[in-house]
Amino acid sequence: MSSTSMLGTLLTLPEIAATAMTRDDASPIIALSSQARSKGYEVVCLPLTTDSWKKRWTEMCLLPTGADLAADMAAEKLAEAWRTKPYFLLDEVTITQLEEAEGVTAIASEWLELDASDDWALQQELAYAAYLNIHATILPPPRNREHVTSYARAVNACLKTHPYMHLSIRLPIYNPTVLEGHLTPLPDSMSPQLLGSLSPTPSTPRLVVSDDRSSDSPPTNLDATWEMWDVIRSICDYNTRLTLTLDLTPPLPVNSGFLSKWKAEAIRYLFLPASTFIANSKGYPVLPKGTQSFIRASMMASGSTMCQHRPVIILSGANQGLHALGGELAYSQYLRHIEKTSPAFQALNTSGTVENFAQGYQDYLQAPLQPLMDNLQSVTYQTFEQDPVKYHNYEEAIYHAVLDWPGDHKIIICVAGAGRGPLVARSLIAVQRAGRDAHIYAVEKNPNAYVTLQGRHEAEWGDQVTLLFGDMRHIEVPETADILVSELLGSFGDNELSPECLDGAIRFLKPDGISIPSSYTAHLAPLSSAKLFNEARIGKEEKNLETPYVVMFQAVNILSGDGSSTNGRCGPQVQECWEFEHPRRDAVLDQRGLPLTNSHNARSAKLNFFIPHAGVLHGLAGYFEAVLYGNIGLSIHPHRKDRISKDMLSWFPLFFPFKEPLYLPSNSELQVSIWRLTNQRQVWYEWHAEAFLNVIGEPSLETEVPLPSPRSANFASGSFFSSPPRNTPSPLFDASAANDTSSFTFDRRVSVDSMVPPGPRLIKIGHTSLHNPGGRSSWIGL
Amino acid sequence: MSSTSMLGTLLTLPEIAATAMTRDDASPIIALSSQARSKGYEVVCLPLTTDSWKKRWTEMCLLPTGADLAADMAAEKLAEAWRTKPYFLLDEVTITQLEEAEGVTAIASEWLELDASDDWALQQELAYAAYLNIHATILPPPRNREHVTSYARAVNACLKTHPYMHLSIRLPIYNPTVLEGHLTPLPDSMSPQLLGSLSPTPSTPRLVVSDDRSSDSPPTNLDATWEMWDVIRSICDYNTRLTLTLDLTPPLPVNSGFLSKWKAEAIRYLFLPASTFIANSKGYPVLPKGTQSFIRASMMASGSTMCQHRPVIILSGANQGLHALGGELAYSQYLRHIEKTSPAFQALNTSGTVENFAQGYQDYLQAPLQPLMDNLQSVTYQTFEQDPVKYHNYEEAIYHAVLDWPGDHKIIICVAGAGRGPLVARSLIAVQRAGRDAHIYAVEKNPNAYVTLQGRHEAEWGDQVTLLFGDMRHIEVPETADILVSELLGSFGDNELSPECLDGAIRFLKPDGISIPSSYTAHLAPLSSAKLFNEARIGKEEKNLETPYVVMFQAVNILSGDGSSTNGRCGPQVQECWEFEHPRRDAVLDQRGLPLTNSHNARSAKLNFFIPHAGVLHGLAGYFEAVLYGNIGLSIHPHRKDRISKDMLSWFPLFFPFKEPLYLPSNSELQVSIWRLTNQRQVWYEWHAEAFLNVIGEPSLETEVPLPSPRSANFASGSFFSSPPRNTPSPLFDASAANDTSSFTFDRRVSVDSMVPPGPRLIKIGHTSLHNPGGRSSWIGL
């Protein structure tokens, strides 16, 4: 059973003051902390400084309007004196002993102004917190968008000065002013300071401490706070000690696309005041639907059993008696309840699910297997043999293929790449189920697995199976096969060199023989994930960003949306790159039946994605889908896997990282180019992306750019005999899938007039580097 | 006298064939080359392959529509056979001997298709060229915008495979189709192949060899070919072996802003057909005005005496007799003429000009001097003492300051930082000219220069001067001064720590005393320069991109334009960051008269620039302007230097590099943040930029972003007593300068209503990293 999320509580200055007055023990903090822990809170947050410090700081640093020059000079003298001797007076801080600070998350003074180039006060607080062995401090939000770069610069400076301190930026989940009049009024208890002002109207620096939201500020967008966060973490260069404290005070809409971007961000705390709860019919506190589902998603966002990857939910005001029934504990009990009843939590704790199988592997980067170059270990085979779905589907495919042969025909099956024998065993079962006569050749080049095969041959299979040792690209087989069964697929379909290996194995398939799989396709989607970006660049060498990784995605966000609103320029959320078919009917072969060069296995694709909400591109998610036989397949395509091979465990998606993040505004379009390249010794991928914005307005000679025509989205593959157009309906779905948008997009697209409308035009706004491993790390040896 | 640009000529296949027929010597190439050299052409370009190769390649690789499967298979068999044995037949190449290849620039087959993932043919040509010791090859242009990423990927692969080959991409200077109907028709001789098709309509790959411009292609913009180039060189990671061959066939408009971006690019060849020339009234060939001025600018673009930085002009068809008079030599003679009569060429060859003085230093990155930390060498003083303008203006300033004192007053002048004495000498002259009595104290902390001072004191100055050895921040001076003269300015004003040094020296200025300079300002502009970007990142360590450099700009383009069209959001092309004034009247001082901390010398600025034409941001150009006294000043501000201190040589601008290039579309806005930061030991700069696009259209809740209000452009500086608002009219200009746009922008800006119009909105589209040296290389020691 996975552990649940941590809960925390917020101590306030009045609470601390009240406790100090009613108790005679020396430390109200220790009393309150142990009270909080007895109520089940694992984290205690409290402000580091008191009103005395606020008063001194205000007198020194917040000058009057300049009308009184003498007063200004006096204040500046005090400030300069403080800067030369930057210490607190005893009554200016809440905590003074190590014991009080244990397990505490500090909250930096909310009234601090981090927008100026002067970050003395924050540095002083952090130095004091570090002195007390406090490892995490929550910072107040930037005051507005206009000052965010200065705020971020100051935070970056603090991260460098305090190398063991984690800083967490408090931000409202969106700018609530935009919804004023649209949704319920904001709760009274919401502190304007906490929410910050996202108004672009500049406040006069150093003059206004509290609410500087001006009533005439123009509306801002729903992405505004995320955009601020992106500036801050970018300026801090994705520092892993910098996280978010997301303030859930504003009411959340249900199922709104703009919230999903937070999933890809480093959220350390969720700030949840009791006032955000509503009363259910009985009077107990419950959360509004939108907030409920966001918290559920966030609790699982990282899904990892490592607790540091799950946000801590900080409750505040739970002891204020805002709700009629349940008392203080009702809030945390309710949160535990919604966590444990969430589908994601249950999947994680149910054996047989991918979520359960993948525990500990979420967002963990693994180098893809290279089973052609490396001989796999027995334990690797064992892991993948546990997949209950993959071998079931293979058996069904073989069964139907066998049935399609005449009843009196003795069927020759060749298992190319037999490993430890699971497909041989399934072939035998399929043949038996079909009531047919068959002989099976099992080809394997891994000398170690070949020992296991010999064991099973003796113990289980007998004369119905012939073992052959050798590489399927070179070995000679005694007779040609009716059915060639192989499982050489990678997460991206062809990335474990299935096309190249089957080019060799197809020699011993009869001209009318069947290959299982008969085809496979590679699919891509643009991805945002601060965590994966950081993981990929951790390695010392640049090559770490030139290779794709196998990853069980968790804290990621697919940036693309359905492109149907783009006049046919953009395809669906996840798009097909290319296809390989077996057997290849058009091959140019030498006398031995082998291709002369590997150029026919080169591929390329250019995909247009629609980006509905602003986000940062960190990489590409790669998936595959294979047709085994007829309508039996394997798929890790996020929209189709559940219908084709639900609960299949063997493949996590591929992650193609980008070296530098690429910012994508709302309603932009992303053109992704990807190549599968080959020479006589190697296969590798290269990838690149360009961003465009569709601008509507008067066309002007100086800025006019043509829209790409719909037909141009997919350029020629390297093969002379090109594959059928992508986005044709998948053979894996029958007619009942006609309302599946992704499989029918192509038809809509070709019907769009290829002429460009006069108004809108695409403007290029950015691009990534080309990722090209060349002859370096990430090619796959042939 | 600087050398002139190199000229080249293009040999064509028919020419070579004709020569082969009429001569009996073995090599028509050698004959034609030596002919060309005798006509003054230093470079000979010729196609590497013949029509025979085109024929074979076409048969193999350009398939019919797929109607005839057998024919397709036959062709594919030929192609596969060729790929396994990729050699030329003797008659498929123009050059076969080393002697023929000497000094030749090869032109790769123009009909090559680099858009597919298959670059076999180009690799074969380059390998053959490399075999013949040819070091530069010109490649045909990409066929259209849609295929440019694939083209670029192929070029990048070739650069890696052929590590000694320079590749130059031939591109028309703009897409001529956009001007059809607006300008004169295109010359007949312009090859559509050469111009490429910039139409976005996809041609069917491998089916169309020649002109694939479709007549219904939508209009493209003037930046289209530059945008293609940007994709290519970005995908090739700014490889220094990748250059441009800019085709000047299309007629050029006069004074069009979009042409200036080419100045910042690596142009190696300018392709100029004789047909682009027009006949003058006498019948001699001359160039149209637009082309003439573009060539003049390009010839000087790099201005360096190192010829490899100047584009070679390749004439073609000069021997076709297109113009009535002058013959073949008229074309090259005309080109020499326009080069030698260009103002830039003449400035370069006139002593006393900055251009002449700076020869060899163009685009060369120098670490800024740190005269406070390092004691300068005598030769450094000598170089700067040669400046005829700086000392003249200082003398004038001192002269007028002296005159402003009562006639009977014995004036005390203190020269703080006397160096080898030039300002002492000028002070003496000024005093003498004014007919006043004065005593001069000369303070210097460089022990070596102090020896020189002693020599001059004895030999020239006598009792009128008192020398004082020591740091002006610590030394005691016998009496306070009426006039404090210093020259501690860097290219950015304060970057050699003038503010900090004068904080110390101001102790020995009388309360009503005069500081010369009395103030100085720092100015910035966003800059594009592929060369400077590459130079700055050459260093092995990342810190090379965290420090500003002193650079004599040459191959650069200032990206900003006048922002007056942006409703007051953006300022002028070059914008002021901050100001320092001396003496500082508001200082908080200790008993010795020194400031308690250096926090008052922190500064910050946020500047909004308008970007009229698409470009790539590589860094910021930094300038300074100083008021010495009254209306006498020093300036390297590009728009004002000629009026304030023309021909002053002592300061090149500063270059603040960015780590990653930032793409800026046409009509975008750039917000630059820059900070001058300080602690007790160091001063440093940090900088950052964000890009926005002003989108006009229906506002939508999901995408709405507020425009920054005009007042927000400049946020608080670190000083409590902030400087006057920037962009106030400079005291260096009198009322007659009222029509100078840059100095009066502020007035226009404050009159703009700060409310945001409902329609347009700014969308964030990208940002740079923060450049923060922190405690590393580029701080300046106090």
mmCIF file of C-alpha atoms in Angstrom, chain A residues 174-412:
data_model
loop_
_atom_site.group_PDB
_atom_site.id
_atom_site.type_symbol
_atom_site.label_atom_id
_atom_site.label_comp_id
_atom_site.label_asym_id
_atom_site.label_seq_id
_atom_site.Cartn_x
_atom_site.Cartn_y
_atom_site.Cartn_z
ATOM 1 C CA TYR A 174 -4.514 31.631 -11.319
ATOM 2 C CA ASN A 175 -5.198 35.319 -11.146
ATOM 3 C CA PRO A 176 -8.611 35.485 -9.516
ATOM 4 C CA THR A 177 -9.396 38.971 -10.793
ATOM 5 C CA VAL A 178 -10.074 37.561 -14.238
ATOM 6 C CA LEU A 179 -13.037 35.594 -12.971
ATOM 7 C CA GLU A 180 -14.590 38.360 -10.952
ATOM 8 C CA GLY A 181 -18.219 38.476 -11.904
ATOM 9 C CA HIS A 182 -18.005 35.073 -13.555
ATOM 10 C CA LEU A 183 -17.704 32.872 -10.511
ATOM 11 C CA THR A 184 -18.570 33.031 -6.880
ATOM 12 C CA PRO A 185 -17.011 35.924 -4.997
ATOM 13 C CA LEU A 186 -13.641 35.320 -3.434
ATOM 14 C CA PRO A 187 -13.729 34.142 0.163
ATOM 15 C CA ASP A 188 -13.284 36.975 2.610
ATOM 16 C CA SER A 189 -10.423 35.271 4.344
ATOM 17 C CA MET A 190 -8.255 35.311 1.264
ATOM 18 C CA SER A 191 -5.378 37.592 1.920
ATOM 19 C CA PRO A 192 -4.654 39.918 -0.958
ATOM 20 C CA GLN A 193 -1.043 39.760 0.102
ATOM 21 C CA LEU A 194 -0.996 36.015 -0.257
ATOM 22 C CA LEU A 195 -2.556 36.162 -3.652
ATOM 23 C CA GLY A 196 -0.225 38.858 -4.707
ATOM 24 C CA SER A 197 -1.260 41.393 -7.216
ATOM 25 C CA LEU A 198 -1.117 40.215 -10.752
ATOM 26 C CA SER A 199 -2.252 43.558 -11.965
ATOM 27 C CA PRO A 200 0.162 45.032 -14.470
ATOM 28 C CA THR A 201 -0.324 48.488 -13.088
ATOM 29 C CA PRO A 202 2.956 49.399 -11.500
ATOM 30 C CA SER A 203 2.801 50.286 -7.872
ATOM 31 C CA THR A 204 5.267 52.859 -6.765
ATOM 32 C CA PRO A 205 8.082 50.770 -5.408
ATOM 33 C CA ARG A 206 8.706 51.092 -1.683
ATOM 34 C CA LEU A 207 5.563 53.100 -1.149
ATOM 35 C CA VAL A 208 2.847 50.466 -1.043
ATOM 36 C CA VAL A 209 3.156 47.481 1.262
ATOM 37 C CA SER A 210 -0.211 45.847 1.293
ATOM 38 C CA ASP A 211 -2.830 45.429 -1.412
ATOM 39 C CA ASP A 212 -1.765 47.182 -4.551
ATOM 40 C CA ARG A 213 -4.437 45.719 -6.805
ATOM 41 C CA SER A 214 -5.912 48.691 -8.497
ATOM 42 C CA SER A 215 -9.537 48.475 -9.457
ATOM 43 C CA ASP A 216 -8.946 49.691 -12.970
ATOM 44 C CA SER A 217 -6.360 47.053 -13.812
ATOM 45 C CA PRO A 218 -7.067 45.401 -17.140
ATOM 46 C CA PRO A 219 -8.054 41.735 -17.111
ATOM 47 C CA THR A 220 -5.261 39.221 -17.148
ATOM 48 C CA ASN A 221 -5.344 35.709 -18.420
ATOM 49 C CA LEU A 222 -5.738 32.398 -16.695
ATOM 50 C CA ASP A 223 -2.149 31.506 -17.452
ATOM 51 C CA ALA A 224 -0.826 34.629 -15.746
ATOM 52 C CA THR A 225 0.490 33.047 -12.571
ATOM 53 C CA TRP A 226 1.968 30.118 -14.449
ATOM 54 C CA GLU A 227 3.731 32.573 -16.752
ATOM 55 C CA MET A 228 5.197 34.287 -13.698
ATOM 56 C CA TRP A 229 6.332 30.954 -12.311
ATOM 57 C CA ASP A 230 7.947 30.117 -15.645
ATOM 58 C CA VAL A 231 9.939 33.363 -15.576
ATOM 59 C CA ILE A 232 11.049 32.712 -12.003
ATOM 60 C CA ARG A 233 12.191 29.124 -12.475
ATOM 61 C CA SER A 234 13.802 29.941 -15.816
ATOM 62 C CA ILE A 235 15.783 32.797 -14.318
ATOM 63 C CA CYS A 236 16.768 30.399 -11.528
ATOM 64 C CA ASP A 237 17.795 27.909 -14.240
ATOM 65 C CA TYR A 238 15.401 25.167 -13.073
ATOM 66 C CA ASN A 239 17.174 24.978 -9.708
ATOM 67 C CA THR A 240 15.986 21.789 -8.007
ATOM 68 C CA ARG A 241 15.806 23.632 -4.671
ATOM 69 C CA LEU A 242 13.165 25.957 -6.082
ATOM 70 C CA THR A 243 9.559 24.779 -5.861
ATOM 71 C CA LEU A 244 6.010 26.067 -5.916
ATOM 72 C CA THR A 245 3.564 26.619 -3.100
ATOM 73 C CA LEU A 246 0.328 26.682 -5.022
ATOM 74 C CA ASP A 247 -2.396 28.647 -3.311
ATOM 75 C CA LEU A 248 -5.754 26.961 -3.848
ATOM 76 C CA THR A 249 -7.782 29.770 -2.297
ATOM 77 C CA PRO A 250 -9.360 30.889 -5.590
ATOM 78 C CA PRO A 251 -12.275 28.710 -6.702
ATOM 79 C CA LEU A 252 -11.320 26.272 -9.458
ATOM 80 C CA PRO A 253 -13.317 25.542 -12.585
ATOM 81 C CA VAL A 254 -14.091 21.896 -13.359
ATOM 82 C CA ASN A 255 -12.194 20.200 -16.212
ATOM 83 C CA SER A 256 -10.401 23.281 -17.394
ATOM 84 C CA GLY A 257 -7.467 22.638 -19.673
ATOM 85 C CA PHE A 258 -5.397 25.438 -18.257
ATOM 86 C CA LEU A 259 -4.993 23.633 -14.915
ATOM 87 C CA SER A 260 -3.267 20.591 -16.376
ATOM 88 C CA LYS A 261 -0.018 22.490 -16.910
ATOM 89 C CA TRP A 262 0.618 22.528 -13.171
ATOM 90 C CA LYS A 263 1.029 18.768 -13.320
ATOM 91 C CA ALA A 264 4.398 19.244 -15.014
ATOM 92 C CA GLU A 265 5.699 21.665 -12.375
ATOM 93 C CA ALA A 266 7.572 21.153 -9.117
ATOM 94 C CA ILE A 267 4.776 21.712 -6.600
ATOM 95 C CA ARG A 268 6.004 21.212 -3.047
ATOM 96 C CA TYR A 269 3.098 22.648 -1.081
ATOM 97 C CA LEU A 270 -0.595 23.144 -1.744
ATOM 98 C CA PHE A 271 -1.959 25.931 0.383
ATOM 99 C CA LEU A 272 -5.574 25.257 1.303
ATOM 100 C CA PRO A 273 -7.465 27.543 3.707
ATOM 101 C CA ALA A 274 -10.488 26.193 5.541
ATOM 102 C CA SER A 275 -12.498 28.934 3.900
ATOM 103 C CA THR A 276 -12.107 27.210 0.543
ATOM 104 C CA PHE A 277 -14.191 24.313 1.871
ATOM 105 C CA ILE A 278 -17.953 24.401 1.507
ATOM 106 C CA ALA A 279 -20.445 22.649 3.763
ATOM 107 C CA ASN A 280 -22.130 19.491 2.486
ATOM 108 C CA SER A 281 -25.809 18.845 3.156
ATOM 109 C CA LYS A 282 -25.024 17.616 6.649
ATOM 110 C CA GLY A 283 -22.792 20.589 7.451
ATOM 111 C CA TYR A 284 -19.411 18.872 7.164
ATOM 112 C CA PRO A 285 -16.640 20.618 5.223
ATOM 113 C CA VAL A 286 -16.097 19.345 1.681
ATOM 114 C CA LEU A 287 -14.272 20.831 -1.291
ATOM 115 C CA PRO A 288 -15.884 22.318 -4.399
ATOM 116 C CA LYS A 289 -15.700 19.924 -7.337
ATOM 117 C CA GLY A 290 -12.970 21.742 -9.250
ATOM 118 C CA THR A 291 -10.677 21.981 -6.238
ATOM 119 C CA GLN A 292 -11.421 18.383 -5.328
ATOM 120 C CA SER A 293 -10.352 17.021 -8.683
ATOM 121 C CA PHE A 294 -7.282 19.256 -8.853
ATOM 122 C CA ILE A 295 -6.125 18.035 -5.437
ATOM 123 C CA ARG A 296 -6.748 14.432 -6.422
ATOM 124 C CA ALA A 297 -4.685 14.887 -9.560
ATOM 125 C CA SER A 298 -1.918 16.687 -7.667
ATOM 126 C CA MET A 299 -1.706 14.048 -4.968
ATOM 127 C CA MET A 300 -0.936 11.561 -7.710
ATOM 128 C CA ALA A 301 0.945 13.966 -9.918
ATOM 129 C CA SER A 302 4.255 12.444 -9.095
ATOM 130 C CA GLY A 303 2.682 9.223 -7.861
ATOM 131 C CA SER A 304 6.052 8.162 -6.594
ATOM 132 C CA THR A 305 6.379 6.419 -3.269
ATOM 133 C CA MET A 306 9.155 8.863 -2.504
ATOM 134 C CA CYS A 307 7.269 11.344 -0.379
ATOM 135 C CA GLN A 308 9.374 14.330 -1.393
ATOM 136 C CA HIS A 309 7.773 14.180 -4.799
ATOM 137 C CA ARG A 310 4.264 14.626 -3.489
ATOM 138 C CA PRO A 311 2.986 18.026 -2.514
ATOM 139 C CA VAL A 312 2.320 18.636 1.152
ATOM 140 C CA ILE A 313 -1.168 20.033 1.708
ATOM 141 C CA ILE A 314 -1.020 22.900 4.167
ATOM 142 C CA LEU A 315 -4.344 23.514 5.842
ATOM 143 C CA SER A 316 -4.928 26.844 7.460
ATOM 144 C CA GLY A 317 -7.709 28.031 9.701
ATOM 145 C CA ALA A 318 -9.031 24.516 10.302
ATOM 146 C CA ASN A 319 -9.403 25.417 13.978
ATOM 147 C CA GLN A 320 -11.515 28.481 13.289
ATOM 148 C CA GLY A 321 -14.815 26.623 13.352
ATOM 149 C CA LEU A 322 -15.877 27.823 9.910
ATOM 150 C CA HIS A 323 -18.050 24.754 9.363
ATOM 151 C CA ALA A 324 -20.855 23.567 11.588
ATOM 152 C CA LEU A 325 -19.869 19.946 11.979
ATOM 153 C CA GLY A 326 -16.762 17.753 12.189
ATOM 154 C CA GLY A 327 -14.441 20.103 14.050
ATOM 155 C CA GLU A 328 -10.803 20.585 13.122
ATOM 156 C CA LEU A 329 -10.142 16.957 12.177
ATOM 157 C CA ALA A 330 -12.926 16.910 9.586
ATOM 158 C CA TYR A 331 -10.742 18.782 7.089
ATOM 159 C CA SER A 332 -7.831 16.362 7.145
ATOM 160 C CA GLN A 333 -10.112 13.334 7.294
ATOM 161 C CA TYR A 334 -11.900 14.594 4.229
ATOM 162 C CA LEU A 335 -8.586 15.064 2.402
ATOM 163 C CA ARG A 336 -7.525 11.509 3.261
ATOM 164 C CA HIS A 337 -10.867 10.324 1.974
ATOM 165 C CA ILE A 338 -10.639 12.002 -1.423
ATOM 166 C CA GLU A 339 -7.085 10.755 -1.811
ATOM 167 C CA LYS A 340 -7.901 7.137 -1.052
ATOM 168 C CA THR A 341 -10.999 7.057 -3.208
ATOM 169 C CA SER A 342 -9.235 8.559 -6.237
ATOM 170 C CA PRO A 343 -8.942 6.200 -9.225
ATOM 171 C CA ALA A 344 -5.215 6.929 -9.505
ATOM 172 C CA PHE A 345 -4.546 6.004 -5.884
ATOM 173 C CA GLN A 346 -6.563 2.835 -6.257
ATOM 174 C CA ALA A 347 -4.822 1.849 -9.488
ATOM 175 C CA LEU A 348 -1.500 2.399 -7.760
ATOM 176 C CA ASN A 349 -2.547 -0.002 -5.037
ATOM 177 C CA THR A 350 -4.095 -2.697 -7.248
ATOM 178 C CA SER A 351 -1.742 -5.393 -8.485
ATOM 179 C CA GLY A 352 -1.749 -6.031 -12.219
ATOM 180 C CA THR A 353 -2.092 -2.363 -13.163
ATOM 181 C CA VAL A 354 0.664 -0.510 -14.959
ATOM 182 C CA GLU A 355 0.602 2.031 -12.143
ATOM 183 C CA ASN A 356 1.286 -0.653 -9.579
ATOM 184 C CA PHE A 357 3.881 -2.418 -11.740
ATOM 185 C CA ALA A 358 5.732 0.820 -12.410
ATOM 186 C CA GLN A 359 6.007 2.013 -8.813
ATOM 187 C CA GLY A 360 9.350 3.629 -8.250
ATOM 188 C CA TYR A 361 9.907 4.051 -11.992
ATOM 189 C CA GLN A 362 7.723 7.134 -12.481
ATOM 190 C CA ASP A 363 9.653 9.867 -14.259
ATOM 191 C CA TYR A 364 12.821 7.816 -13.959
ATOM 192 C CA LEU A 365 14.967 7.933 -17.088
ATOM 193 C CA GLN A 366 16.176 4.591 -18.400
ATOM 194 C CA ALA A 367 18.379 4.014 -21.425
ATOM 195 C CA PRO A 368 16.373 2.029 -23.986
ATOM 196 C CA LEU A 369 17.353 -1.619 -24.349
ATOM 197 C CA GLN A 370 19.531 -2.521 -27.300
ATOM 198 C CA PRO A 371 18.819 -6.249 -27.506
ATOM 199 C CA LEU A 372 20.516 -6.541 -30.903
ATOM 200 C CA MET A 373 23.827 -5.162 -29.642
ATOM 201 C CA ASP A 374 23.610 -6.429 -26.061
ATOM 202 C CA ASN A 375 22.614 -9.896 -24.947
ATOM 203 C CA LEU A 376 19.853 -9.445 -22.381
ATOM 204 C CA GLN A 377 20.041 -10.910 -18.904
ATOM 205 C CA SER A 378 17.686 -13.640 -17.781
ATOM 206 C CA VAL A 379 16.144 -11.316 -15.224
ATOM 207 C CA THR A 380 15.238 -8.853 -17.988
ATOM 208 C CA TYR A 381 13.473 -11.580 -19.941
ATOM 209 C CA GLN A 382 11.724 -12.625 -16.731
ATOM 210 C CA THR A 383 10.408 -9.140 -16.064
ATOM 211 C CA PHE A 384 8.889 -8.802 -19.496
ATOM 212 C CA GLU A 385 7.535 -12.368 -19.552
ATOM 213 C CA GLN A 386 5.319 -11.328 -16.631
ATOM 214 C CA ASP A 387 3.231 -9.199 -18.967
ATOM 215 C CA PRO A 388 -0.223 -10.827 -18.953
ATOM 216 C CA VAL A 389 -1.498 -8.933 -21.991
ATOM 217 C CA LYS A 390 1.297 -9.001 -24.520
ATOM 218 C CA TYR A 391 1.571 -12.806 -24.723
ATOM 219 C CA HIS A 392 -2.194 -13.209 -24.688
ATOM 220 C CA ASN A 393 -2.464 -10.975 -27.726
ATOM 221 C CA TYR A 394 0.416 -12.765 -29.456
ATOM 222 C CA GLU A 395 -1.305 -16.105 -28.865
ATOM 223 C CA GLU A 396 -4.543 -14.755 -30.310
ATOM 224 C CA ALA A 397 -2.736 -13.395 -33.350
ATOM 225 C CA ILE A 398 -0.940 -16.677 -33.974
ATOM 226 C CA TYR A 399 -4.172 -18.594 -33.423
ATOM 227 C CA HIS A 400 -6.025 -16.572 -36.044
ATOM 228 C CA ALA A 401 -3.114 -16.700 -38.467
ATOM 229 C CA VAL A 402 -2.943 -20.473 -38.124
ATOM 230 C CA LEU A 403 -6.693 -20.757 -38.727
ATOM 231 C CA ASP A 404 -6.331 -18.792 -41.954
ATOM 232 C CA TRP A 405 -4.269 -21.616 -43.440
ATOM 233 C CA PRO A 406 -6.031 -24.627 -45.067
ATOM 234 C CA GLY A 407 -6.849 -27.311 -42.513
ATOM 235 C CA ASP A 408 -4.649 -29.994 -44.068
ATOM 236 C CA HIS A 409 -1.588 -27.814 -44.415
ATOM 237 C CA LYS A 410 1.266 -28.528 -42.023
ATOM 238 C CA ILE A 411 2.169 -25.085 -40.840
ATOM 239 C CA ILE A 412 5.749 -23.963 -40.420
#
